[in-house]
Amino acid sequence: MDKIKIIEVKESVFANNDERAEKLRDELRATGSFLLNVMSSPGSGKTTFLTRLIKDIEDEYKIAVMEADIDGDVDAHRILNETKAEAIQLHTGGMCHLDADMVREGLDEIDPGRFDLIFLENVGNLVCPAEFDTGASMNGVILSVPEGDDKPLKYPLMFQEADVVFVSKIDVLPYFDFDLEKFKKNLQDRNPDCQVIPVSAVTGEGMEDVKAWLKKAINNWRGV
Amino acid sequence: MDKIKIIEVKESVFANNDERAEKLRDELRATGSFLLNVMSSPGSGKTTFLTRLIKDIEDEYKIAVMEADIDGDVDAHRILNETKAEAIQLHTGGMCHLDADMVREGLDEIDPGRFDLIFLENVGNLVCPAEFDTGASMNGVILSVPEGDDKPLKYPLMFQEADVVFVSKIDVLPYFDFDLEKFKKNLQDRNPDCQVIPVSAVTGEGMEDVKAWLKKAINNWRGV
């Protein structure tokens, strides 16, 4: 297997995370690099989704992935082995989230200005990552069909902070009691501007919608 | 719908959570009440599993359920409507975990000595709840098939703290790339004494094993 660079990121000692996130975002905007913070539960299929998406768009964009986990480096290996994207692994030392300075430590390793698009795969957790602005351009949440359509009721902050929700694993909709319209209502009661894109990384259904959303988001970010 | 008692629990101001958890455990042991701390990701099927299990054993044991969530009370409603168990909802006020004092606040509302068996449905999160001893008799983790067999590699502390792992939703094994033997190896490399019980709350497969495990655990707890 390829060798993965593992960065042990440390939580910031500074209390002003929001300001530090804004500063990071301004720096990214100046270089034109679009950073998408991807949040979800463990096991929602983040890495499978990203791998498929990257393969579809890697000839159009220069892409990097920062994989954040408590431990392990299986996800970074997958990205590196299956796509042309650069990938590094961030270890949080047990922390359940990333703050803006932890993200900056990762970005410093990859020289972000070289990339059009950087995916930050946040720690698998629907609670803590929503509480910290990472400095990303936008926030995407992946919710998989097996998790259930009631999740915006139980994890309101996560779904309030999302700019887009990718409803993943829609190929298994026939086997689960997941009502997409009920999910949209649960979400939009709390966050009416949030986009919802149903998708399957297995069948490819919905991937065109993801690509169209991403292209528009990157163009907006660059003021094009 | 039935009216649910909602308790807004507050994180302890005391640093000695481990001692406070031991004290709570001693008190529970003195009354013979068995408290099972159930941890999992969001959407692993905790409530569906508990509802099915309680229906199977509610004539044998007097049962209470404490549902912990950031917000909402859908789970407590389900337990109350579908079983004979008593159920209360704990709200954590955004906190990603429960400590021993938060659990005590919940127990104070139900008078635990009246029950043989109390289920604590912890906040849906594979990171933070593992860091805090709740004072429970034992820790159970639910991992659902759609989440993947690699989770012990990514969330090592959660799987180290488990006395038992219920591998749930095994009825959908044919549709997912989940290898039960690989999962057991990933788990047992870190926690060789942990029991693994594959189960489906839909088909009922494995429920007899769960009941046998629970009966033995309760008898051990009571020194029978």
Short mmCIF file of C-alpha atoms in Angstrom, two decimals:
data_model
loop_
_atom_site.label_atom_id
_atom_site.label_comp_id
_atom_site.label_asym_id
_atom_site.label_seq_id
_atom_site.Cartn_x
_atom_site.Cartn_y
_atom_site.Cartn_z
CA MET A 1 0.00 0.00 0.00
CA ASP A 2 1.04 3.59 -0.58
CA LYS A 3 2.51 5.42 2.33
CA ILE A 4 0.06 7.81 3.96
CA LYS A 5 1.15 11.01 5.62
CA ILE A 6 -0.42 11.09 9.06
CA ILE A 7 -0.70 14.45 10.82
CA GLU A 8 -1.43 14.46 14.56
CA VAL A 9 -3.51 17.63 14.80
CA LYS A 10 -3.95 19.39 18.14
CA GLU A 11 -6.95 21.33 19.36
CA SER A 12 -6.36 25.08 19.35
CA VAL A 13 -5.49 26.79 22.62
CA PHE A 14 -7.26 29.91 21.33
CA ALA A 15 -10.87 30.58 22.22
CA ASN A 16 -11.70 32.65 19.14
CA ASN A 17 -12.36 29.75 16.77
CA ASP A 18 -14.97 31.66 14.76
CA GLU A 19 -12.53 34.45 13.93
CA ARG A 20 -9.78 31.99 13.08
CA ALA A 21 -12.18 30.10 10.82
CA GLU A 22 -13.15 33.34 9.03
CA LYS A 23 -9.48 34.15 8.48
CA LEU A 24 -8.82 30.69 7.05
CA ARG A 25 -11.86 31.02 4.78
CA ASP A 26 -10.61 34.39 3.50
CA GLU A 27 -7.21 32.87 2.70
CA LEU A 28 -8.81 29.99 0.81
CA ARG A 29 -11.02 32.39 -1.12
CA ALA A 30 -7.97 34.40 -2.15
CA THR A 31 -6.40 31.28 -3.71
CA GLY A 32 -9.68 30.11 -5.28
CA SER A 33 -9.51 26.75 -3.46
CA PHE A 34 -12.93 25.41 -2.47
CA LEU A 35 -12.94 23.48 0.81
CA LEU A 36 -15.97 21.27 1.46
CA ASN A 37 -16.37 20.09 5.05
CA VAL A 38 -18.11 16.70 4.88
CA MET A 39 -19.82 15.56 8.08
CA SER A 40 -21.83 12.43 8.88
CA SER A 41 -22.33 9.52 11.26
CA PRO A 42 -19.83 6.70 11.24
CA GLY A 43 -20.72 4.34 8.42
CA SER A 44 -22.79 6.68 6.27
CA GLY A 45 -20.61 5.86 3.29
CA LYS A 46 -18.57 9.11 3.16
CA THR A 47 -15.45 7.52 1.72
CA THR A 48 -17.31 5.41 -0.85
CA PHE A 49 -19.24 8.49 -1.96
CA LEU A 50 -16.12 10.66 -2.17
CA THR A 51 -14.18 7.99 -4.06
CA ARG A 52 -16.91 7.72 -6.68
CA LEU A 53 -17.34 11.49 -6.93
CA ILE A 54 -13.61 12.14 -7.28
CA LYS A 55 -13.24 9.56 -10.04
CA ASP A 56 -16.01 11.34 -11.95
CA ILE A 57 -14.48 14.82 -11.70
CA GLU A 58 -10.72 14.33 -11.31
CA ASP A 59 -9.98 15.29 -14.90
CA GLU A 60 -11.77 18.60 -14.40
CA TYR A 61 -10.43 19.62 -10.99
CA LYS A 62 -7.19 19.23 -9.07
CA ILE A 63 -8.35 17.54 -5.85
CA ALA A 64 -7.02 16.80 -2.36
CA VAL A 65 -8.66 14.94 0.52
CA MET A 66 -7.98 15.37 4.23
CA GLU A 67 -9.33 12.37 6.13
CA ALA A 68 -9.90 12.99 9.83
CA ASP A 69 -10.27 10.12 12.27
CA ILE A 70 -9.62 9.31 15.90
CA ASP A 71 -7.30 6.57 14.70
CA GLY A 72 -6.48 4.45 11.65
CA ASP A 73 -5.74 5.39 8.04
CA VAL A 74 -7.98 3.04 6.02
CA ASP A 75 -9.89 5.90 4.39
CA ALA A 76 -6.84 7.83 3.20
CA HIS A 77 -5.46 4.59 1.70
CA ARG A 78 -8.69 4.05 -0.21
CA ILE A 79 -8.67 7.55 -1.70
CA LEU A 80 -5.00 7.25 -2.65
CA ASN A 81 -5.36 3.79 -4.17
CA GLU A 82 -8.60 4.37 -6.05
CA THR A 83 -8.31 7.96 -7.31
CA LYS A 84 -5.74 10.47 -8.59
CA ALA A 85 -6.41 12.80 -5.65
CA GLU A 86 -3.78 13.56 -3.04
CA ALA A 87 -4.77 12.36 0.41
CA ILE A 88 -3.51 12.85 3.94
CA GLN A 89 -4.78 11.49 7.23
CA LEU A 90 -5.46 13.75 10.22
CA HIS A 91 -5.50 12.10 13.65
CA THR A 92 -7.45 13.98 16.29
CA GLY A 93 -5.94 12.22 19.31
CA GLY A 94 -9.36 11.18 20.59
CA MET A 95 -11.06 14.51 19.87
CA CYS A 96 -14.57 14.23 18.43
CA HIS A 97 -14.29 17.23 16.10
CA LEU A 98 -11.96 19.52 14.15
CA ASP A 99 -11.54 23.23 14.83
CA ALA A 100 -10.19 25.78 12.36
CA ASP A 101 -6.60 25.51 13.60
CA MET A 102 -6.63 21.72 13.27
CA VAL A 103 -7.80 22.15 9.67
CA ARG A 104 -5.07 24.73 9.10
CA GLU A 105 -2.46 22.23 10.33
CA GLY A 106 -3.69 19.79 7.69
CA LEU A 107 -3.82 22.42 4.94
CA ASP A 108 -0.26 23.53 5.73
CA GLU A 109 0.87 20.02 4.79
CA ILE A 110 -0.71 20.03 1.34
CA ASP A 111 -0.23 23.66 0.19
CA PRO A 112 -3.91 24.30 -0.55
CA GLY A 113 -3.39 26.85 -3.35
CA ARG A 114 -2.39 23.95 -5.64
CA PHE A 115 -5.93 22.53 -5.52
CA ASP A 116 -9.29 23.56 -6.98
CA LEU A 117 -11.18 21.40 -4.56
CA ILE A 118 -10.33 20.02 -1.13
CA PHE A 119 -12.58 17.59 0.70
CA LEU A 120 -12.33 17.54 4.47
CA GLU A 121 -13.78 14.26 5.72
CA ASN A 122 -14.58 15.26 9.29
CA VAL A 123 -14.73 12.82 12.25
CA GLY A 124 -17.73 10.47 11.96
CA ASN A 125 -20.09 12.09 14.45
CA LEU A 126 -23.39 13.99 14.12
CA VAL A 127 -22.90 16.05 17.27
CA CYS A 128 -19.52 17.67 17.91
CA PRO A 129 -18.29 18.60 14.41
CA ALA A 130 -21.35 20.84 13.95
CA GLU A 131 -20.25 22.99 16.90
CA PHE A 132 -16.97 24.14 15.36
CA ASP A 133 -16.55 26.28 12.27
CA THR A 134 -13.69 24.60 10.39
CA GLY A 135 -13.06 27.51 8.03
CA ALA A 136 -14.49 25.51 5.12
CA SER A 137 -16.18 27.16 2.14
CA MET A 138 -19.32 25.10 2.68
CA ASN A 139 -20.69 22.31 4.89
CA GLY A 140 -22.05 19.08 3.44
CA VAL A 141 -23.79 16.42 5.52
CA ILE A 142 -24.15 12.82 4.35
CA LEU A 143 -27.11 10.96 5.79
CA SER A 144 -27.53 7.35 4.67
CA VAL A 145 -30.91 5.72 4.19
CA PRO A 146 -30.35 3.06 6.91
CA GLU A 147 -29.92 5.83 9.52
CA GLY A 148 -33.55 6.93 9.23
CA ASP A 149 -35.51 10.02 8.20
CA ASP A 150 -35.85 11.37 11.77
CA LYS A 151 -32.23 12.46 12.20
CA PRO A 152 -32.83 16.24 11.79
CA LEU A 153 -35.11 16.02 14.87
CA LYS A 154 -32.38 14.44 17.00
CA TYR A 155 -29.32 16.29 15.69
CA PRO A 156 -30.76 19.73 14.93
CA LEU A 157 -27.49 21.70 14.99
CA MET A 158 -25.82 19.42 12.45
CA PHE A 159 -28.68 19.85 10.02
CA GLN A 160 -28.91 23.62 10.68
CA GLU A 161 -25.25 24.06 9.77
CA ALA A 162 -25.53 22.14 6.48
CA ASP A 163 -25.51 23.89 3.12
CA VAL A 164 -26.30 20.59 1.41
CA VAL A 165 -27.39 17.12 2.56
CA PHE A 166 -26.47 14.15 0.40
CA VAL A 167 -28.94 11.35 1.17
CA SER A 168 -26.72 8.36 0.46
CA LYS A 169 -27.29 4.63 -0.16
CA ILE A 170 -30.61 5.28 -1.94
CA ASP A 171 -30.09 1.93 -3.71
CA VAL A 172 -31.24 0.24 -0.48
CA LEU A 173 -34.43 2.35 -0.10
CA PRO A 174 -36.62 -0.73 -0.78
CA TYR A 175 -35.22 -2.50 2.30
CA PHE A 176 -35.61 0.33 4.82
CA ASP A 177 -38.43 2.38 6.24
CA PHE A 178 -37.04 5.76 5.06
CA ASP A 179 -39.46 8.37 3.71
CA LEU A 180 -37.59 10.95 1.62
CA GLU A 181 -40.44 13.49 1.74
CA LYS A 182 -40.66 13.15 5.52
CA PHE A 183 -36.89 13.65 5.75
CA LYS A 184 -37.08 16.79 3.61
CA LYS A 185 -39.83 18.18 5.81
CA ASN A 186 -37.88 17.40 9.01
CA LEU A 187 -34.85 19.14 7.51
CA GLN A 188 -36.56 22.13 5.93
CA ASP A 189 -38.55 22.97 9.07
CA ARG A 190 -35.13 23.77 10.58
CA ASN A 191 -33.11 24.83 7.57
CA PRO A 192 -35.30 25.94 4.64
CA ASP A 193 -32.37 26.91 2.38
CA CYS A 194 -30.56 23.57 2.59
CA GLN A 195 -30.24 21.60 -0.63
CA VAL A 196 -31.07 17.87 -0.61
CA ILE A 197 -29.47 15.52 -3.14
CA PRO A 198 -30.39 11.80 -3.04
CA VAL A 199 -27.53 9.69 -4.31
CA SER A 200 -26.15 6.16 -4.60
CA ALA A 201 -22.41 5.63 -5.00
CA VAL A 202 -23.19 2.02 -5.99
CA THR A 203 -25.60 2.63 -8.90
CA GLY A 204 -24.44 6.17 -9.68
CA GLU A 205 -27.98 7.55 -9.34
CA GLY A 206 -27.90 11.22 -8.40
CA MET A 207 -24.18 11.69 -9.09
CA GLU A 208 -24.95 14.11 -11.95
CA ASP A 209 -26.91 16.27 -9.49
CA VAL A 210 -23.98 16.22 -7.06
CA LYS A 211 -21.58 17.30 -9.82
CA ALA A 212 -23.90 20.11 -10.94
CA TRP A 213 -24.27 21.33 -7.34
CA LEU A 214 -20.50 21.22 -6.80
CA LYS A 215 -19.70 23.05 -10.05
CA LYS A 216 -22.11 25.85 -9.15
CA ALA A 217 -20.74 26.06 -5.59
CA ILE A 218 -17.13 26.30 -6.84
CA ASN A 219 -18.05 28.94 -9.43
CA ASN A 220 -19.90 31.00 -6.80
CA TRP A 221 -16.90 30.69 -4.48
CA ARG A 222 -14.66 32.07 -7.21
CA GLY A 223 -17.12 34.80 -8.13
CA VAL A 224 -17.45 33.38 -11.65
CA MET B 1 -49.56 10.42 22.17
CA ASP B 2 -48.65 9.74 25.78
CA LYS B 3 -47.00 12.51 27.68
CA ILE B 4 -43.26 12.01 28.08
CA LYS B 5 -41.34 13.28 31.07
CA ILE B 6 -38.35 15.23 29.75
CA ILE B 7 -35.42 15.79 32.09
CA GLU B 8 -32.87 18.47 31.14
CA VAL B 9 -29.71 16.88 32.54
CA LYS B 10 -26.63 19.00 33.25
CA GLU B 11 -23.01 17.98 32.99
CA SER B 12 -21.40 17.50 36.38
CA VAL B 13 -19.21 20.26 37.79
CA PHE B 14 -17.14 17.59 39.54
CA ALA B 15 -13.97 16.25 37.94
CA ASN B 16 -14.07 12.84 39.65
CA ASN B 17 -16.52 11.18 37.27
CA ASP B 18 -14.95 7.74 37.71
CA GLU B 19 -15.50 7.78 41.48
CA ARG B 20 -19.03 9.08 41.10
CA ALA B 21 -19.75 6.34 38.57
CA GLU B 22 -18.42 3.67 40.96
CA LYS B 23 -20.63 5.02 43.73
CA LEU B 24 -23.69 4.93 41.46
CA ARG B 25 -22.84 1.38 40.40
CA ASP B 26 -22.56 0.30 44.05
CA GLU B 27 -25.99 1.78 44.81
CA LEU B 28 -27.55 0.01 41.84
CA ARG B 29 -25.94 -3.27 42.87
CA ALA B 30 -27.38 -2.90 46.37
CA THR B 31 -30.91 -2.69 44.92
CA GLY B 32 -30.31 -5.47 42.37
CA SER B 33 -31.19 -3.18 39.44
CA PHE B 34 -29.17 -3.93 36.30
CA LEU B 35 -28.37 -0.83 34.21
CA LEU B 36 -27.25 -1.47 30.63
CA ASN B 37 -25.61 1.51 28.90
CA VAL B 38 -26.41 1.15 25.19
CA MET B 39 -24.15 3.10 22.84
CA SER B 40 -24.08 3.35 19.05
CA SER B 41 -23.98 5.64 16.04
CA PRO B 42 -27.08 7.57 15.11
CA GLY B 43 -29.36 5.31 13.10
CA SER B 44 -27.98 1.93 14.19
CA GLY B 45 -31.47 0.83 15.16
CA LYS B 46 -31.09 1.13 18.97
CA THR B 47 -34.74 1.95 19.62
CA THR B 48 -36.11 -0.69 17.25
CA PHE B 49 -33.85 -3.29 18.85
CA LEU B 50 -34.80 -2.25 22.40
CA THR B 51 -38.52 -2.19 21.57
CA ARG B 52 -38.37 -5.73 20.21
CA LEU B 53 -36.25 -6.99 23.11
CA ILE B 54 -38.46 -5.40 25.76
CA LYS B 55 -41.62 -6.92 24.26
CA ASP B 56 -39.95 -10.34 24.47
CA ILE B 57 -38.97 -10.04 28.14
CA GLU B 58 -41.40 -7.61 29.75
CA ASP B 59 -43.36 -10.35 31.48
CA GLU B 60 -40.17 -11.59 33.13
CA TYR B 61 -38.58 -8.31 34.22
CA LYS B 62 -39.81 -4.93 35.39
CA ILE B 63 -38.17 -2.56 32.88
CA ALA B 64 -37.46 1.15 32.49
CA VAL B 65 -35.81 3.02 29.62
CA MET B 66 -33.95 6.32 29.79
CA GLU B 67 -33.62 7.80 26.31
CA ALA B 68 -30.86 10.38 25.97
CA ASP B 69 -30.80 12.79 23.05
CA ILE B 70 -29.63 16.27 22.22
CA ASP B 71 -33.24 17.13 21.43
CA GLY B 72 -36.58 15.51 20.58
CA ASP B 73 -38.55 12.75 22.29
CA VAL B 74 -39.49 10.41 19.44
CA ASP B 75 -37.65 7.44 20.96
CA ALA B 76 -39.26 7.71 24.40
CA HIS B 77 -42.68 7.90 22.72
CA ARG B 78 -41.97 4.72 20.79
CA ILE B 79 -40.96 2.79 23.89
CA LEU B 80 -43.99 4.04 25.82
CA ASN B 81 -46.44 3.33 23.01
CA GLU B 82 -45.11 -0.06 21.97
CA THR B 83 -44.09 -1.71 25.27
CA LYS B 84 -45.11 -1.89 28.92
CA ALA B 85 -41.81 -0.35 30.04
CA GLU B 86 -41.64 3.01 31.73
CA ALA B 87 -39.72 5.57 29.67
CA ILE B 88 -38.30 9.02 30.24
CA GLN B 89 -36.38 11.31 27.94
CA LEU B 90 -33.10 12.92 28.98
CA HIS B 91 -32.03 16.04 27.10
CA THR B 92 -28.33 16.76 27.18
CA GLY B 93 -28.54 20.41 26.12
CA GLY B 94 -26.21 19.85 23.18
CA MET B 95 -23.75 17.64 25.08
CA CYS B 96 -22.44 14.64 23.11
CA HIS B 97 -22.33 12.26 26.07
CA LEU B 98 -23.68 11.42 29.53
CA ASP B 99 -21.60 11.43 32.69
CA ALA B 100 -22.47 9.58 35.90
CA ASP B 101 -24.22 12.58 37.48
CA MET B 102 -26.40 13.09 34.40
CA VAL B 103 -27.42 9.44 34.64
CA ARG B 104 -28.11 9.88 38.34
CA GLU B 105 -30.43 12.82 37.56
CA GLY B 106 -32.40 10.53 35.28
CA LEU B 107 -32.46 7.65 37.78
CA ASP B 108 -33.69 9.98 40.53
CA GLU B 109 -36.81 10.56 38.42
CA ILE B 110 -37.72 6.89 38.08
CA ASP B 111 -36.74 5.42 41.47
CA PRO B 112 -34.44 2.71 40.08
CA GLY B 113 -35.00 0.17 42.87
CA ARG B 114 -38.45 -0.55 41.40
CA PHE B 115 -36.87 -2.04 38.26
CA ASP B 116 -35.00 -5.27 37.46
CA LEU B 117 -33.59 -3.84 34.28
CA ILE B 118 -32.95 -0.28 33.12
CA PHE B 119 -31.79 0.51 29.61
CA LEU B 120 -29.88 3.74 29.13
CA GLU B 121 -30.01 4.67 25.47
CA ASN B 122 -26.97 6.95 25.31
CA VAL B 123 -26.53 9.81 22.79
CA GLY B 124 -26.02 8.48 19.25
CA ASN B 125 -22.26 8.90 18.89
CA LEU B 126 -19.33 6.46 18.66
CA VAL B 127 -16.79 8.86 20.17
CA CYS B 128 -17.74 10.86 23.27
CA PRO B 129 -19.99 8.45 25.23
CA ALA B 130 -17.09 5.96 25.45
CA GLU B 131 -15.00 8.51 27.37
CA PHE B 132 -17.35 8.75 30.35
CA ASP B 133 -18.20 6.00 32.81
CA THR B 134 -21.97 6.35 33.29
CA GLY B 135 -22.12 4.12 36.37
CA ALA B 136 -23.90 1.42 34.37
CA SER B 137 -23.60 -2.28 35.24
CA MET B 138 -22.38 -3.07 31.73
CA ASN B 139 -21.77 -1.41 28.36
CA GLY B 140 -23.44 -2.64 25.18
CA VAL B 141 -22.58 -1.30 21.73
CA ILE B 142 -24.91 -1.68 18.76
CA LEU B 143 -23.21 -1.69 15.37
CA SER B 144 -25.48 -2.05 12.35
CA VAL B 145 -24.47 -3.92 9.21
CA PRO B 146 -24.73 -0.83 6.94
CA GLU B 147 -22.07 0.95 9.04
CA GLY B 148 -19.32 -1.45 7.99
CA ASP B 149 -17.00 -4.02 9.58
CA ASP B 150 -14.10 -1.55 9.97
CA LYS B 151 -15.58 0.51 12.81
CA PRO B 152 -13.40 -0.97 15.63
CA LEU B 153 -10.36 0.39 13.73
CA LYS B 154 -11.76 3.91 13.62
CA TYR B 155 -13.46 4.09 17.03
CA PRO B 156 -11.13 1.96 19.17
CA LEU B 157 -12.13 3.32 22.58
CA MET B 158 -15.83 2.64 22.02
CA PHE B 159 -15.13 -0.98 21.16
CA GLN B 160 -12.61 -1.36 24.01
CA GLU B 161 -15.21 -0.24 26.54
CA ALA B 162 -17.88 -2.66 25.29
CA ASP B 163 -18.84 -5.78 27.24
CA VAL B 164 -21.04 -6.89 24.35
CA VAL B 165 -21.55 -5.80 20.74
CA PHE B 166 -24.93 -6.44 19.14
CA VAL B 167 -24.40 -6.53 15.36
CA SER B 168 -27.81 -5.29 14.26
CA LYS B 169 -29.76 -5.31 10.96
CA ILE B 170 -28.30 -8.67 9.92
CA ASP B 171 -31.39 -9.14 7.74
CA VAL B 172 -29.76 -6.74 5.24
CA LEU B 173 -26.39 -8.57 5.15
CA PRO B 174 -27.01 -9.65 1.51
CA TYR B 175 -27.11 -6.02 0.37
CA PHE B 176 -23.97 -4.76 2.11
CA ASP B 177 -20.29 -5.53 2.01
CA PHE B 178 -20.05 -6.48 5.72
CA ASP B 179 -17.88 -9.44 6.72
CA LEU B 180 -18.87 -10.71 10.18
CA GLU B 181 -15.63 -12.65 10.65
CA LYS B 182 -13.55 -9.63 9.70
CA PHE B 183 -15.56 -7.53 12.15
CA LYS B 184 -14.95 -10.05 14.95
CA LYS B 185 -11.24 -10.01 14.23
CA ASN B 186 -11.13 -6.19 14.20
CA LEU B 187 -12.96 -6.16 17.53
CA GLN B 188 -11.17 -9.00 19.25
CA ASP B 189 -7.71 -7.69 18.38
CA ARG B 190 -8.61 -4.80 20.71
CA ASN B 191 -11.01 -6.41 23.14
CA PRO B 192 -10.67 -10.20 23.28
CA ASP B 193 -13.28 -10.69 26.04
CA CYS B 194 -16.07 -8.84 24.26
CA GLN B 195 -19.13 -10.89 23.31
CA VAL B 196 -20.57 -10.52 19.79
CA ILE B 197 -24.24 -11.23 19.13
CA PRO B 198 -25.56 -10.84 15.56
CA VAL B 199 -29.23 -9.90 15.59
CA SER B 200 -32.17 -8.65 13.51
CA ALA B 201 -35.03 -6.87 15.20
CA VAL B 202 -37.01 -7.32 11.97
CA THR B 203 -36.78 -11.11 11.56
CA GLY B 204 -36.05 -11.90 15.21
CA GLU B 205 -32.88 -13.81 14.32
CA GLY B 206 -30.45 -13.78 17.26
CA MET B 207 -32.98 -12.45 19.80
CA GLU B 208 -32.78 -15.70 21.79
CA ASP B 209 -29.02 -15.20 22.11
CA VAL B 210 -29.56 -11.65 23.33
CA LYS B 211 -32.04 -12.84 25.95
CA ALA B 212 -29.71 -15.59 27.15
CA TRP B 213 -26.82 -13.12 27.41
CA LEU B 214 -28.98 -10.63 29.32
CA LYS B 215 -30.32 -13.24 31.74
CA LYS B 216 -26.81 -14.40 32.56
CA ALA B 217 -25.59 -10.80 32.98
CA ILE B 218 -28.46 -9.94 35.35
CA ASN B 219 -27.91 -13.11 37.40
CA ASN B 220 -24.17 -12.38 37.68
CA TRP B 221 -24.95 -8.81 38.74
CA ARG B 222 -27.18 -10.13 41.50
CA GLY B 223 -24.68 -12.78 42.51
CA VAL B 224 -27.16 -15.53 41.66
#
